[in-house]
Short mmCIF file of N, CA and C in Angstrom, two decimals:
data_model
loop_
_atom_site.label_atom_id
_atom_site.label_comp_id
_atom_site.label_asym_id
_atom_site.label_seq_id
_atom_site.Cartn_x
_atom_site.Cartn_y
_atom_site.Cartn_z
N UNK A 1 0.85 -1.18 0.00
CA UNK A 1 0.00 0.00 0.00
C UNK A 1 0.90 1.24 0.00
N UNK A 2 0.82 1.86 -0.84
CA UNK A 2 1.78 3.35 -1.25
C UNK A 2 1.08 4.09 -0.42
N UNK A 3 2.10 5.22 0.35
CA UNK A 3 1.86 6.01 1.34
C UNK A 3 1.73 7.40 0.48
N UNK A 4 0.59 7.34 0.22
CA UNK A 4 0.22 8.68 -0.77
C UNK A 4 -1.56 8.50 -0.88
N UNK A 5 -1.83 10.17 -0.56
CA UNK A 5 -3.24 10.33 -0.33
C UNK A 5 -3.71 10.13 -1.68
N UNK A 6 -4.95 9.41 -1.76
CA UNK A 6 -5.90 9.23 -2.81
C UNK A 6 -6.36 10.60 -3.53
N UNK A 7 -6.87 11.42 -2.45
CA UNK A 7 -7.49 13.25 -3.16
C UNK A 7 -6.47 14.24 -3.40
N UNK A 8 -5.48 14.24 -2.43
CA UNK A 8 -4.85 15.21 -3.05
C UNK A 8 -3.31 15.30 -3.32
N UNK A 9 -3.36 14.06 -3.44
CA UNK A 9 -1.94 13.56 -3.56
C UNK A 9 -0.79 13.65 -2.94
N UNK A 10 -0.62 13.93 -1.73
CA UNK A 10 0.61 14.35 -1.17
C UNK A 10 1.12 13.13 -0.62
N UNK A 11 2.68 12.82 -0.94
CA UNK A 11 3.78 11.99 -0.88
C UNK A 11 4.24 12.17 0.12
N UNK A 12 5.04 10.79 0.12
CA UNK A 12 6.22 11.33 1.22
C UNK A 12 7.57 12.93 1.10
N UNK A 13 8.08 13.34 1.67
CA UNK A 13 8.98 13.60 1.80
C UNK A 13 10.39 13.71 2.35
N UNK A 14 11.55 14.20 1.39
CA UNK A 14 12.71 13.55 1.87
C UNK A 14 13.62 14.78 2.76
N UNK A 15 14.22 14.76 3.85
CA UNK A 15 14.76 15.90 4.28
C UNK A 15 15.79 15.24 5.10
N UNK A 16 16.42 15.99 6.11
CA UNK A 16 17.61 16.15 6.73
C UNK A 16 17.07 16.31 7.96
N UNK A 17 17.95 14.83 9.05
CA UNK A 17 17.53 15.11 10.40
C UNK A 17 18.85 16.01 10.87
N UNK A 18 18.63 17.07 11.72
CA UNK A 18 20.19 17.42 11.92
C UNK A 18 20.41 17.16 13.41
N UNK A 19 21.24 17.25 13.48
CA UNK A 19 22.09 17.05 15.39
C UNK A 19 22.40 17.90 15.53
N UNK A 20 22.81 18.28 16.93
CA UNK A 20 23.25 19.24 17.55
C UNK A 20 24.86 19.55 17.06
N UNK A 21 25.38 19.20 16.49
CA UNK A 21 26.77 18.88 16.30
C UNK A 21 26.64 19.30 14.57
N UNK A 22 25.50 19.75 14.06
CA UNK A 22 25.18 20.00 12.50
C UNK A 22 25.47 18.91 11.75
N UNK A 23 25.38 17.67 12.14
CA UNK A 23 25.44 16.60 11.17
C UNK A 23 24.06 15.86 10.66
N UNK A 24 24.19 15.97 9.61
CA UNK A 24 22.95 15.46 8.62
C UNK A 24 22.54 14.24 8.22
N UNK A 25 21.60 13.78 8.28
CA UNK A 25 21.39 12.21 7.89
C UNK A 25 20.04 12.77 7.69
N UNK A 26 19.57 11.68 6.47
CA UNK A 26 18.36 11.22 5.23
C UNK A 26 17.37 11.22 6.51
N UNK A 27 16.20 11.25 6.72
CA UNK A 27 14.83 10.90 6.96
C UNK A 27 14.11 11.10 6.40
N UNK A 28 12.86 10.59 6.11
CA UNK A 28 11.67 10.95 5.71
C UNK A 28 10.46 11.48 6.32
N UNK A 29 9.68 11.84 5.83
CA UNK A 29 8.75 12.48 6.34
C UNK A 29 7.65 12.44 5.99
N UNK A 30 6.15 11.19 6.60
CA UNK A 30 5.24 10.42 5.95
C UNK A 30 3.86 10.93 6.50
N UNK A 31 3.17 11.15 5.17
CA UNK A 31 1.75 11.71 5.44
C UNK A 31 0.90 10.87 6.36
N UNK A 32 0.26 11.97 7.18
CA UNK A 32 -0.46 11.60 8.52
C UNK A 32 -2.14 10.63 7.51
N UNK A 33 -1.80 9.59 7.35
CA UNK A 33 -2.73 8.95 6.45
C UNK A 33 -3.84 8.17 6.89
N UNK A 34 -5.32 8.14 6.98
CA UNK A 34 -6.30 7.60 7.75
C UNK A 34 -7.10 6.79 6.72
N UNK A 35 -7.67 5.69 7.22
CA UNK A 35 -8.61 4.92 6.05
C UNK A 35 -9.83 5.48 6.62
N UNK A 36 -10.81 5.85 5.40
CA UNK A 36 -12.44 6.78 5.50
C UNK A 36 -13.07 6.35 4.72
N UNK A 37 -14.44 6.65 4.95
CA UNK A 37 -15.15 5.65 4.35
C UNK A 37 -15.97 6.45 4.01
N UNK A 38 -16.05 7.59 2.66
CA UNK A 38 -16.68 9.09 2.20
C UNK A 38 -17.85 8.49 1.72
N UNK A 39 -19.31 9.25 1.42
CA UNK A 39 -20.40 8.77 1.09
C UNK A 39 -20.70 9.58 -0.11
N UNK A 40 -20.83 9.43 -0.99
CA UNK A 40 -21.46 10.07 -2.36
C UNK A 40 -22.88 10.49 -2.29
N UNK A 41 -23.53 11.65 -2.48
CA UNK A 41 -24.81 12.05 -2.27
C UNK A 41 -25.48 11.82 -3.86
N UNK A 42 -24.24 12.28 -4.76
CA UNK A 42 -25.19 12.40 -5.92
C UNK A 42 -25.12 10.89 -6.58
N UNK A 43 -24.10 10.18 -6.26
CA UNK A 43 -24.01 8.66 -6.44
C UNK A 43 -24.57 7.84 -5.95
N UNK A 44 -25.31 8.31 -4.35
CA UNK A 44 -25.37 7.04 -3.89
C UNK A 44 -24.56 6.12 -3.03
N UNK A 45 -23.84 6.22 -3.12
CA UNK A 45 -22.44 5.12 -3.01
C UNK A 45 -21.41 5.46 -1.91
N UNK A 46 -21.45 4.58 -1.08
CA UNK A 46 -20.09 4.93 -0.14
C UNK A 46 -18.39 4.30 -1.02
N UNK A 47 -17.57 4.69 -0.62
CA UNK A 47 -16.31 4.84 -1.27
C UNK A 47 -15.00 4.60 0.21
N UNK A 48 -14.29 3.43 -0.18
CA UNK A 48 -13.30 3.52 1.00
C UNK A 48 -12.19 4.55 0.55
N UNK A 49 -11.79 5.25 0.90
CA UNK A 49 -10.05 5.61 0.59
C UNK A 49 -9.44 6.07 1.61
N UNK A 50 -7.94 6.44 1.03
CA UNK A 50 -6.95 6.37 2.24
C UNK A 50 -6.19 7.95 1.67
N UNK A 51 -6.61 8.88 2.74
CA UNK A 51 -6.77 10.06 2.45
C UNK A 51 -5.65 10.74 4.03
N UNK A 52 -5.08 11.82 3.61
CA UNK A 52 -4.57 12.52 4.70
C UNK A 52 -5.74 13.21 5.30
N UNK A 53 -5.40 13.53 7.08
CA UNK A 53 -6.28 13.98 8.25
C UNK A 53 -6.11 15.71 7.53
N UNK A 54 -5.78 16.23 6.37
CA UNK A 54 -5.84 17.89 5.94
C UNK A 54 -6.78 17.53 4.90
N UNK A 55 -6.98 16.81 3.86
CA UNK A 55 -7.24 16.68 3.02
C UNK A 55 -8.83 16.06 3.21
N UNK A 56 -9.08 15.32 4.66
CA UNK A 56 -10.35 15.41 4.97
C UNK A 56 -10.96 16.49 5.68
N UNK A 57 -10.04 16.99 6.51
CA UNK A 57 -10.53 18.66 6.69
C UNK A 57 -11.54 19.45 5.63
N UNK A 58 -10.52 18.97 4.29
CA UNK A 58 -11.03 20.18 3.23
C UNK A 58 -12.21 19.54 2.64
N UNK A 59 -12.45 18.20 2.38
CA UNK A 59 -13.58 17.61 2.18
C UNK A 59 -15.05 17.95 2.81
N UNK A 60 -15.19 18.30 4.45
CA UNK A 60 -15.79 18.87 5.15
C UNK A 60 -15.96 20.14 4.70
N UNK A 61 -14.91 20.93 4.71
CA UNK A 61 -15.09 22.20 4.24
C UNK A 61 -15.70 23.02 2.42
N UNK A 62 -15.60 21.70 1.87
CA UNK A 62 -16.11 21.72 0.46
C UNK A 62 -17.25 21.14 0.35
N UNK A 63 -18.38 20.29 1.69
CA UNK A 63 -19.21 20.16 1.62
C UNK A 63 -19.50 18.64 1.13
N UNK A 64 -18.34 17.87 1.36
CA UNK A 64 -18.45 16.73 1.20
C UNK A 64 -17.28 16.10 0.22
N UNK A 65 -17.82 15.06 -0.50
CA UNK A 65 -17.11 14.40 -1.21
C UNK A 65 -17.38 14.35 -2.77
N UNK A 66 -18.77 15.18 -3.17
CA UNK A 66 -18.90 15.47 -4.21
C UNK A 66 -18.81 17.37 -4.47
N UNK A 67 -18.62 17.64 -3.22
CA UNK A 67 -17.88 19.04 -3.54
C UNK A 67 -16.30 19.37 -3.65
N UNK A 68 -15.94 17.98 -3.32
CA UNK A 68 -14.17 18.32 -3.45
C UNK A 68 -14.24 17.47 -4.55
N UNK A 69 -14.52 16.50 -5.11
CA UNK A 69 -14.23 15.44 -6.75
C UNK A 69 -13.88 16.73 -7.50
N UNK A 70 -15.78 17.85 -7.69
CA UNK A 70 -15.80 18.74 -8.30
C UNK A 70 -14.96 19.67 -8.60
N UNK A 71 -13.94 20.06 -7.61
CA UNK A 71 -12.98 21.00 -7.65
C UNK A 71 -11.74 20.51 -8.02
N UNK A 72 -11.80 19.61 -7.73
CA UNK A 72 -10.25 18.69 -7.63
C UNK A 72 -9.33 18.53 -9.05
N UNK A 73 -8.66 18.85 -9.48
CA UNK A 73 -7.78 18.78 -10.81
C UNK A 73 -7.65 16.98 -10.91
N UNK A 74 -7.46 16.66 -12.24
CA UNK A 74 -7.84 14.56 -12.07
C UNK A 74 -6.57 15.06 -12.48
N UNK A 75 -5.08 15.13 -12.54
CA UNK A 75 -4.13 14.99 -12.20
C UNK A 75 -3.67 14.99 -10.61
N UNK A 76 -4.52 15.54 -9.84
CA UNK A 76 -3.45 15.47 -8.49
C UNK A 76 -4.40 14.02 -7.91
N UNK A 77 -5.64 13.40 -8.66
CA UNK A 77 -6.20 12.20 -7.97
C UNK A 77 -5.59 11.22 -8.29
N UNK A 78 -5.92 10.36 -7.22
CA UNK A 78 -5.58 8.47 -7.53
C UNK A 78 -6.39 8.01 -8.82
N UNK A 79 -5.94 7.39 -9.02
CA UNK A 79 -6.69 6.45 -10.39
C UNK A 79 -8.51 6.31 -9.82
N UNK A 80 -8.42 5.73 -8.59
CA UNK A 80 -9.90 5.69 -8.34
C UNK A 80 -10.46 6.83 -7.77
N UNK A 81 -9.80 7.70 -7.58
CA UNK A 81 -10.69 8.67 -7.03
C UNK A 81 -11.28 9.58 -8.65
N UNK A 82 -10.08 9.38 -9.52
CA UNK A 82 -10.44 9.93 -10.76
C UNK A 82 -11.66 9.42 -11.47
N UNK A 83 -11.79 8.10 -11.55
CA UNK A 83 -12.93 7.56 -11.88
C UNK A 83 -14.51 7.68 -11.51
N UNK A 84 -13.94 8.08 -9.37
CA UNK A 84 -15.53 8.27 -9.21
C UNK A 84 -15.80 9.24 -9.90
N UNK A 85 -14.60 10.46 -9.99
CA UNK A 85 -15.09 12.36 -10.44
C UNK A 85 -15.84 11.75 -11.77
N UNK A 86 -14.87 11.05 -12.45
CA UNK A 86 -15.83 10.84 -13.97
C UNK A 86 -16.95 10.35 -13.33
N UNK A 87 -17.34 9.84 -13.04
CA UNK A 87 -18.59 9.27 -12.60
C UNK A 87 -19.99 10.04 -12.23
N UNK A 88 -19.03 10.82 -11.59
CA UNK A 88 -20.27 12.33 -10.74
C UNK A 88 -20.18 13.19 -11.89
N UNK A 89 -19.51 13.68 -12.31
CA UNK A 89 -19.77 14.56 -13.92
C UNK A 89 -20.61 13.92 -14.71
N UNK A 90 -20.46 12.55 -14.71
CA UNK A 90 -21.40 11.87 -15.75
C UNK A 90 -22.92 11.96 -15.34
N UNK A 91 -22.76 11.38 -13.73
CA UNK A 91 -24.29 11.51 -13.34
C UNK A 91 -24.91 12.99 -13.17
N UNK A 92 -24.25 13.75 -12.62
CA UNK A 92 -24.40 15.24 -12.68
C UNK A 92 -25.21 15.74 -14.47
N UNK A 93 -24.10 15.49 -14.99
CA UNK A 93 -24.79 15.94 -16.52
C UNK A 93 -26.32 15.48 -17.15
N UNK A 94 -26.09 14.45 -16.70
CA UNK A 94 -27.23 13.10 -17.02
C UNK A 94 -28.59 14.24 -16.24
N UNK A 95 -28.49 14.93 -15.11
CA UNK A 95 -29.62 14.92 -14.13
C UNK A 95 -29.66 16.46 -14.95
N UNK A 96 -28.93 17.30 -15.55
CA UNK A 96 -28.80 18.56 -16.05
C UNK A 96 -29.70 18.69 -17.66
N UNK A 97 -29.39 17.28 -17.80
CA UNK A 97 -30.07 17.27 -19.22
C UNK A 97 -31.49 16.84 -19.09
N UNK A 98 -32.02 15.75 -17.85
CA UNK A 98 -33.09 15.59 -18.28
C UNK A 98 -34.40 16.68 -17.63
#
């Protein structure tokens, strides 16, 4: 399981632990990552993913999980999170047209 958020993609990162003595050595630095279990309003559908504790902040704050798909660029999503967005655009349009 790759340690990288499903919505908004944020990775690990690589930095420098230092000592008191200014000596440097490699660590990393790994997203605070939670498994959630988001519910789709216009889908229907609950959805597992494995999302950072900021990135569900903003989910809340966008009004859910079909207000952040909506905003969300499908380059910074996971493969499946990209799919539901197609999904909600599709059903979205579908409900616009009839």
């Amino acid at each position: 399981m790759s340690r990288r958020c499903e919505l908004s993609g944020v990775n690990r990162q690589i930095g420098h632990k230092v000592s008191h003595s200014n000596i440097k050595t490699k660590r990393e630095f790994k997203p605070n990552l939670v498994d959630v279990t988001l519910s789709s309003d216009a889908l229907g559908q609950s959805y597992k993913l494995r999302i950072t504790a900021a990135a569900l902040r903003s989910v809340d704050h966008r009004g859910g999980l079909d207000g952040y798909l909506l905003k969300a660029k499908e380059e910074q999503l996971s493969t499946r999170a990209a799919k539901i967005r197609r999904n909600l655009k599709k059903k979205l349009s579908e409900t616009v047209a009839a």
